[in-house]
Short mmCIF file of C-alpha atoms in Angstrom, two decimals:
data_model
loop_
_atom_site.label_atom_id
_atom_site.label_comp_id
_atom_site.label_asym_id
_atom_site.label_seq_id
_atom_site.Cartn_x
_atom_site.Cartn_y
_atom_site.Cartn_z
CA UNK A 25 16.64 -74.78 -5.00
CA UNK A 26 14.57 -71.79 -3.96
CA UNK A 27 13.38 -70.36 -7.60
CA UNK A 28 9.79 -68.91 -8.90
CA UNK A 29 8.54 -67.11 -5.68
CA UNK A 30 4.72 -67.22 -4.97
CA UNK A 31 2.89 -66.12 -2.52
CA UNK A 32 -0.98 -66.00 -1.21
CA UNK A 33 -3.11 -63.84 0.97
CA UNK A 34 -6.34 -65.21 2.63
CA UNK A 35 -8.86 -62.92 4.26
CA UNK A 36 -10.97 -64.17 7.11
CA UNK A 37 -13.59 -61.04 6.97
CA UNK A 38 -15.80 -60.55 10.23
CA UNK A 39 -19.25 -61.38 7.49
CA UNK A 40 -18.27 -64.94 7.10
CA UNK A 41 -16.57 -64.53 3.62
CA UNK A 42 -13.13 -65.54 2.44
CA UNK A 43 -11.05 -63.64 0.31
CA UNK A 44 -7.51 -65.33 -1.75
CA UNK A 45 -5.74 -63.17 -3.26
CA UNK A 46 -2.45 -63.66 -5.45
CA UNK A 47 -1.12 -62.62 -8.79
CA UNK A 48 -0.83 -58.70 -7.98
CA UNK A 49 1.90 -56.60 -6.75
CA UNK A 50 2.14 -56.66 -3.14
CA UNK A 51 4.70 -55.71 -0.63
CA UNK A 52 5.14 -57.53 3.23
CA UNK A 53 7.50 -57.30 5.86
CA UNK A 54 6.69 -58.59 9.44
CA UNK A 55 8.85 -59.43 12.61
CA UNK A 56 8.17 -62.10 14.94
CA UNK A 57 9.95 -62.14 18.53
CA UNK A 58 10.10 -64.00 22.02
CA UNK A 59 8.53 -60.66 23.52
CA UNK A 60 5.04 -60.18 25.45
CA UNK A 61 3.82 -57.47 23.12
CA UNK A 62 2.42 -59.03 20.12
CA UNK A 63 4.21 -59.60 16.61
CA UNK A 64 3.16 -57.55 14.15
CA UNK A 65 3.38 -56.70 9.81
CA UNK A 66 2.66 -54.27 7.42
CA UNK A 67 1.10 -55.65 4.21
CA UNK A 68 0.68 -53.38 0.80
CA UNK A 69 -1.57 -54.94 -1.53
CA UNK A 70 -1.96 -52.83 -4.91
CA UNK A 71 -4.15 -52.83 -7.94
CA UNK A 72 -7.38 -54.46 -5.81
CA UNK A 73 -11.02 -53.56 -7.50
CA UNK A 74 -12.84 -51.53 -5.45
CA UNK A 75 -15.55 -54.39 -4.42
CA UNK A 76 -12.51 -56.02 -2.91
CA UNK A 77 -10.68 -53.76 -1.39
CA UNK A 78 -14.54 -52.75 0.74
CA UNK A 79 -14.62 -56.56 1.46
CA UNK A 80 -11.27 -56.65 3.06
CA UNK A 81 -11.57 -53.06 5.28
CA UNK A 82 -13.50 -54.64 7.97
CA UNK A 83 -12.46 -54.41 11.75
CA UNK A 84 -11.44 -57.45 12.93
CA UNK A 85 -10.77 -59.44 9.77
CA UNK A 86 -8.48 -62.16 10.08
CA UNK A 87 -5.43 -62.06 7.23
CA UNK A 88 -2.56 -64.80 6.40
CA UNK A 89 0.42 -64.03 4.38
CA UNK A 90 1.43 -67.63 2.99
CA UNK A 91 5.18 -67.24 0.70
CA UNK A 92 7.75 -69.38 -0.60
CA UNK A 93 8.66 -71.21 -3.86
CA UNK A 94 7.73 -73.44 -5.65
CA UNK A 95 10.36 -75.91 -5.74
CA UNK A 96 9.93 -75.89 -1.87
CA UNK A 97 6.15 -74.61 -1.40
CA UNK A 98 4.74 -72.17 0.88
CA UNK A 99 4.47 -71.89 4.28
CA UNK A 100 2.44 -69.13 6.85
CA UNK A 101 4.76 -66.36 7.52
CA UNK A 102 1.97 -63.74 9.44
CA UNK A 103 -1.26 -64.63 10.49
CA UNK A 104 -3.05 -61.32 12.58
CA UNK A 105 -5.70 -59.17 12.87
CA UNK A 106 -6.45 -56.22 10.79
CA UNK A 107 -6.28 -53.39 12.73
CA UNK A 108 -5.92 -49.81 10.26
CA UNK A 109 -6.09 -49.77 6.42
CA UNK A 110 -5.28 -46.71 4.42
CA UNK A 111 -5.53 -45.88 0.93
CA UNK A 112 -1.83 -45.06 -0.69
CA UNK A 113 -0.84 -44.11 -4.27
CA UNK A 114 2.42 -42.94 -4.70
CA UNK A 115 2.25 -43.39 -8.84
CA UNK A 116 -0.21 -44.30 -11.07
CA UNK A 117 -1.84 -47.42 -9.27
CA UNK A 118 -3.94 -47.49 -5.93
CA UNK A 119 -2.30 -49.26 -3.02
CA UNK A 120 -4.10 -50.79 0.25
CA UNK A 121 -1.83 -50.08 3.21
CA UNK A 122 -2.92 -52.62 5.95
CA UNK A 123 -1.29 -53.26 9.91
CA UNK A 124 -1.92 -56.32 11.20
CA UNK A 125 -1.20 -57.67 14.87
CA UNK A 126 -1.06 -61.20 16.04
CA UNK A 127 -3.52 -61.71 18.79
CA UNK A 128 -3.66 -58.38 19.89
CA UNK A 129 -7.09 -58.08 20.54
CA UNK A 130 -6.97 -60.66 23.73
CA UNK A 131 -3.65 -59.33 24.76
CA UNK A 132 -5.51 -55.52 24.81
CA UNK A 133 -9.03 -56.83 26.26
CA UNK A 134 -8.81 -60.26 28.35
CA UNK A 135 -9.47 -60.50 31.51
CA UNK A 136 -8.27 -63.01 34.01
CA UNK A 137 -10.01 -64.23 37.57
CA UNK A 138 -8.82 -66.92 39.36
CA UNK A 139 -6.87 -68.91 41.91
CA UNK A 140 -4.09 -70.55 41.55
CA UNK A 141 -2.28 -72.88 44.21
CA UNK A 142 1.01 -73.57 45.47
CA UNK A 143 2.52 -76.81 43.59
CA UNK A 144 -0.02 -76.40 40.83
CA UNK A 145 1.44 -77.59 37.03
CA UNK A 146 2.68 -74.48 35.23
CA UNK A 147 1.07 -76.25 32.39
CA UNK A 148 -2.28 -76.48 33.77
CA UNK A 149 -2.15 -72.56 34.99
CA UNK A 150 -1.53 -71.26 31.73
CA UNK A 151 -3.98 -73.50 29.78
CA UNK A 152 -6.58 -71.96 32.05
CA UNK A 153 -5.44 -68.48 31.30
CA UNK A 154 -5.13 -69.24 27.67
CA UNK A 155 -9.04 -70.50 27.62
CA UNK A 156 -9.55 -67.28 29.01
CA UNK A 157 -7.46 -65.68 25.90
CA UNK A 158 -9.31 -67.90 23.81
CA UNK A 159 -5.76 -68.79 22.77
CA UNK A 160 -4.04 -72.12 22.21
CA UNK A 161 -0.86 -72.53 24.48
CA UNK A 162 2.69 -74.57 24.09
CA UNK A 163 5.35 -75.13 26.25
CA UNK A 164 8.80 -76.52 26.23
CA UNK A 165 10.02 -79.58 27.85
CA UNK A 166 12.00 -77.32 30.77
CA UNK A 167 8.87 -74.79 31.18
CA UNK A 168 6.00 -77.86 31.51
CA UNK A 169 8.29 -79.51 34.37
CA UNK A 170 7.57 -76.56 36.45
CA UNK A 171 5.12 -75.75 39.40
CA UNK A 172 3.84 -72.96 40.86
CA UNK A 173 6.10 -71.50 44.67
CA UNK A 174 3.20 -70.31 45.89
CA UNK A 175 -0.35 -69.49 45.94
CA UNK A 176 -1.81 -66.79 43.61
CA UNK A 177 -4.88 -65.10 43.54
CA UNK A 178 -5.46 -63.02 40.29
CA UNK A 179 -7.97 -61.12 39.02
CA UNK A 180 -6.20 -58.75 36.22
CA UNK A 181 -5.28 -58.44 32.63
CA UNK A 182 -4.71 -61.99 31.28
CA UNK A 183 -1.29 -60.65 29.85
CA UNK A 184 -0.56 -59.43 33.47
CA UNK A 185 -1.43 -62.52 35.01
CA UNK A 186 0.49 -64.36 32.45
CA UNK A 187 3.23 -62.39 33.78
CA UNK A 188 2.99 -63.35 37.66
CA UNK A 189 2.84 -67.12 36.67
CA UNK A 190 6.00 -67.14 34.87
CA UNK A 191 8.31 -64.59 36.55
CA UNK A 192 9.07 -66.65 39.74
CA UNK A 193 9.81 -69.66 37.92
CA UNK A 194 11.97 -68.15 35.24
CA UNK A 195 9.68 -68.89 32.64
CA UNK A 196 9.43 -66.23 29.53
CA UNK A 197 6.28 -65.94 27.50
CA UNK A 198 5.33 -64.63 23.98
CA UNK A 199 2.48 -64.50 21.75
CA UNK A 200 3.03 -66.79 18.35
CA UNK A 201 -0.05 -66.67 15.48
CA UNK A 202 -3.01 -67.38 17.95
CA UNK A 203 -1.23 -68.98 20.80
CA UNK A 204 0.64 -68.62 23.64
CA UNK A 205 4.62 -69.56 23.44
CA UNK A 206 6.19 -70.49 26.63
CA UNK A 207 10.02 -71.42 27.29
CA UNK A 208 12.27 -72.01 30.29
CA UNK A 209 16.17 -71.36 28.64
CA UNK A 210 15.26 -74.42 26.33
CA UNK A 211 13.54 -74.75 22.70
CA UNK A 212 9.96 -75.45 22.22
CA UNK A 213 10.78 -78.48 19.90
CA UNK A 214 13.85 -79.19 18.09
CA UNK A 215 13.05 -78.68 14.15
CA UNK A 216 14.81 -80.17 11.33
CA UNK A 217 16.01 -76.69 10.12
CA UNK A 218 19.32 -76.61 8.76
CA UNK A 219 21.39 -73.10 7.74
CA UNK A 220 24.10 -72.82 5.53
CA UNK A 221 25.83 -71.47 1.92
CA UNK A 222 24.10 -74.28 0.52
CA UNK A 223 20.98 -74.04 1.88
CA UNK A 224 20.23 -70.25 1.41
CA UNK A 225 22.35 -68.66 3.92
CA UNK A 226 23.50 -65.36 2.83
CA UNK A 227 26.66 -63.61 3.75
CA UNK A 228 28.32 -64.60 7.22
CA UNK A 229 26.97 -64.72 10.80
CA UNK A 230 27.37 -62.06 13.29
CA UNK A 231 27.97 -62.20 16.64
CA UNK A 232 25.60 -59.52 18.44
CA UNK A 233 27.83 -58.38 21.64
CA UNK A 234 26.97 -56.82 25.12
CA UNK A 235 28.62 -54.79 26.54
CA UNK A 236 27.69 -53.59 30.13
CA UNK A 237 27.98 -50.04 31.56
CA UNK A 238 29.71 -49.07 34.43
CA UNK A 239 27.61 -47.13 36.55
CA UNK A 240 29.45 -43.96 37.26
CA UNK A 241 29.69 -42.28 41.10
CA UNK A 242 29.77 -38.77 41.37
CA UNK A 243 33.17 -38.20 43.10
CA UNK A 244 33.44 -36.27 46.65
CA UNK A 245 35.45 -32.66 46.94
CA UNK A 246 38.25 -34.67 48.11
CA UNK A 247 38.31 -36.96 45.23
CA UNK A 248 38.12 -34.39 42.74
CA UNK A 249 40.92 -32.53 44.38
CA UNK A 250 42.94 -36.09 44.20
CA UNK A 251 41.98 -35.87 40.16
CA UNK A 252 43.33 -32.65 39.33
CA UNK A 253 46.15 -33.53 41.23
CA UNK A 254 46.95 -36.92 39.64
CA UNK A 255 46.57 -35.24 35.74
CA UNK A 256 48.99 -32.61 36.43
CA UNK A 257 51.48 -35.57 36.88
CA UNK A 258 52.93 -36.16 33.61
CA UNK A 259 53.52 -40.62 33.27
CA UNK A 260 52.72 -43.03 30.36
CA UNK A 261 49.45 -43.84 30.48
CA UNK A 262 48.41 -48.48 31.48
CA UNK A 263 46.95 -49.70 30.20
CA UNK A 264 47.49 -47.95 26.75
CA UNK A 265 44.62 -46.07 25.15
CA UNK A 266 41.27 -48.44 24.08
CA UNK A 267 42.90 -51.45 25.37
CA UNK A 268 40.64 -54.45 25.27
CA UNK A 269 42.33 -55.31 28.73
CA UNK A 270 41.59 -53.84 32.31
CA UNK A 271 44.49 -54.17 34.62
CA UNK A 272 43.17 -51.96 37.40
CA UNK A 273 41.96 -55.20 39.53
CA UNK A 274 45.09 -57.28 38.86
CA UNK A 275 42.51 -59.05 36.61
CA UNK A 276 41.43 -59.85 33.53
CA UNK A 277 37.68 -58.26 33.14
CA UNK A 278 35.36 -59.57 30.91
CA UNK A 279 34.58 -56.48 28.25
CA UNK A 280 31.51 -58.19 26.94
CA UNK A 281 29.61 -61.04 26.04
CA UNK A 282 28.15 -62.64 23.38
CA UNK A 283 24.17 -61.90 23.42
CA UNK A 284 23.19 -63.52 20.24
CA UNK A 285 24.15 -64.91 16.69
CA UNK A 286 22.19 -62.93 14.02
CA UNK A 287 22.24 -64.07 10.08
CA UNK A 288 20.44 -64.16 7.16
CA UNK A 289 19.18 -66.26 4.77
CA UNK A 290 16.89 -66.23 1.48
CA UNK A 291 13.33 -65.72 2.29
CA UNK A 292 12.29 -69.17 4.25
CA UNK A 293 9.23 -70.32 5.98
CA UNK A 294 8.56 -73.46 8.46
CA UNK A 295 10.89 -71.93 11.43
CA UNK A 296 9.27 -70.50 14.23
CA UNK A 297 10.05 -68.86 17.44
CA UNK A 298 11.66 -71.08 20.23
CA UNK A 299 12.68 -73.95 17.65
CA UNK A 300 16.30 -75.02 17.65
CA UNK A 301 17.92 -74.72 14.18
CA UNK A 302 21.26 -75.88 13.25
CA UNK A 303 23.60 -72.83 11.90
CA UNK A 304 26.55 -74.22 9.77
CA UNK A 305 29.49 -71.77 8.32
CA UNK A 306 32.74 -71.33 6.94
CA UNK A 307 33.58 -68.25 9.21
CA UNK A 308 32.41 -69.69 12.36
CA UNK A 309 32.17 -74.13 11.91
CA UNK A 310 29.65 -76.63 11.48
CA UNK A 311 26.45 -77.76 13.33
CA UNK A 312 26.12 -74.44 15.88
CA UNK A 313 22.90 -75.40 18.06
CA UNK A 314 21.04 -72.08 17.82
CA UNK A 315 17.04 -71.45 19.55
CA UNK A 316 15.54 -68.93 17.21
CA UNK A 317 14.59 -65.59 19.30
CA UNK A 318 13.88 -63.10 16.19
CA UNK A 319 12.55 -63.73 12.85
CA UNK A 320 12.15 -60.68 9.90
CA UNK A 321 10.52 -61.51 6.96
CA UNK A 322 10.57 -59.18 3.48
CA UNK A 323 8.71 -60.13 0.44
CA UNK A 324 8.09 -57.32 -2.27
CA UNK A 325 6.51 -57.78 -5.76
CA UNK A 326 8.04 -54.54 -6.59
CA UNK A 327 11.46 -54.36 -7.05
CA UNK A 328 14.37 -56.86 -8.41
CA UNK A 329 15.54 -57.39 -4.38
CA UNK A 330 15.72 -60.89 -3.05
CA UNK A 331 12.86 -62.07 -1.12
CA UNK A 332 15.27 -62.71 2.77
CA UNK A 333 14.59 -63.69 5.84
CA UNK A 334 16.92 -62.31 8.90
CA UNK A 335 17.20 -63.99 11.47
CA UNK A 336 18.67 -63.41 15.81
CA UNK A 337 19.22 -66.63 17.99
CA UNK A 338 20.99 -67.71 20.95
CA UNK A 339 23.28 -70.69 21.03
CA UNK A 340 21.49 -73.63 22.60
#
């Protein structure tokens, strides 16, 4: 399982012409979220001719990283826009130093200018805004149930209006490779992804806590007078120091909660935003329902590190 890495890069330039590039040193890291601004990677590609490395500078050019192995093939990890390239060369070779963006050009740029009615399909009112994106969309099950409260009339951003149509239903969007990702508390689709020692996982799950802050009130004269007063009286201090317990209320509060499950795993392609996964370990059980919210890929040519993934979920 999971030997002889391989990897391809395909360049969409703005002149018609298509560039595939593999067998040289290259190094890649992208991450991929469930937030409105778009996704985006830095790509190092080193050793290119200089007839290639002119072909691929152009504004606008499409590029896909493509990884895996080749027991298990490869599958699209970044797909974006090129949007700066600068020459690097730390040692003896020439590097090309490229940042691409997913979508970001219709997320900067479109425009929006419509109406939208009360009891309209969510579905329908974000296809329309996607056409004006000139960006696919999908939803989940939960999110295409839902209709519009009320009437809006827009004429905006399209990332802004994308904004007012979901907010008041509870709807969350994101921007995945050239479409638009829409969820309601509920996966996109449920993949066949399974996670575990056997499987690739690597080390042992963490639980990613919150813990919320207490707003603090700036005391009166009287109540800082009541202070000074109260530490000059010498008692044993309850609850003890760094308790985990607050007895103040006569109640147990709740010190935090658990805001997601993070791991990682060898480098792994196929899993995308929104899609439920099943997480399986000896520190925490089998078969943990988890919707993928955060995916970080790292791929180097380079150096003798493994090619991982890492990735942040909640439980489903």
């Amino acid at each position: 399982m999971a030997y002889g890495w391989q990897y391809e890069i395909t360049v969409f330039c703005t002149d018609g012409e298509t560039i595939h590039i593999d067998g040289v040193d290259v190094d890649f890291s992208c991450v991929r979220d469930d937030e409105k601004e778009p996704n985006e990677a830095d790509l190092t590609i080193w050793g290119l001719t200089p007839e290639t490395h002119n072909a691929i500078v152009q504004a606008g050019s499409m590029v896909t990283f493509a990884g895996g192995y080749i027991d298990e093939g490869m599958f699209t990890l970044f797909q974006g826009e090129l949007i700066s390239a600068v020459n690097v060369k730390p040692g003896e070779v020439y590097g090309l130093k490229m940042k691409l963006y997913e979508a970001l050009i219709p997320f900067r740029a479109s425009v929006t200018s419509r109406k939208f009615r009360k009891g309209q399909s969510l579905k329908e009112a974000l296809a329309q805004v996607a056409s004006d994106m000139g960006l696919g969309c999908q939803l989940s099950k939960a999110a295409a149930a839902l209709t519009l409260p009320k009437n809006i009339s827009a004429a905006a951003l399209s990332r802004d209006v994308l904004t007012s149509l979901c907010r008041p239903v509870n709807a969350t969007w994101s921007l995945q490779y050239q479409s638009i990702a829409v969820t309601a508390g509920d996966s996109i689709f449920d993949g066949a992804a399974a996670f575990s020692p056997d499987s690739g996982l690597l080390g042992v799950p963490l639980l990613k806590i919150h813990t919320p802050k207490r707003k603090k009130k700036k005391p009166s004269e009287k109540e800082q007078i009541q202070a000074k007063h109260e530490k000059s009286i010498k008692t044993y201090a309850w609850p003890p120091k760094n308790s985990q317990v607050d007895y103040s209320k006569g109640a147990r509060r709740q010190i935090g909660v658990i805001e997601a499950i993070t791991w990682e795993s060898l480098l792994r392609g196929g899993v995308e935003i929104g899609e439920k996964v099943v997480l399986s370990s000896p520190s925490m059980g089998e078969s943990w329902e988890i919707i993928v919210k955060k995916i970080s890929h790292r791929f180097s040519t380079r150096d003798s590190q493994p090619r991982t993934t890492s990735w942040e979920g909640i439980i489903a």
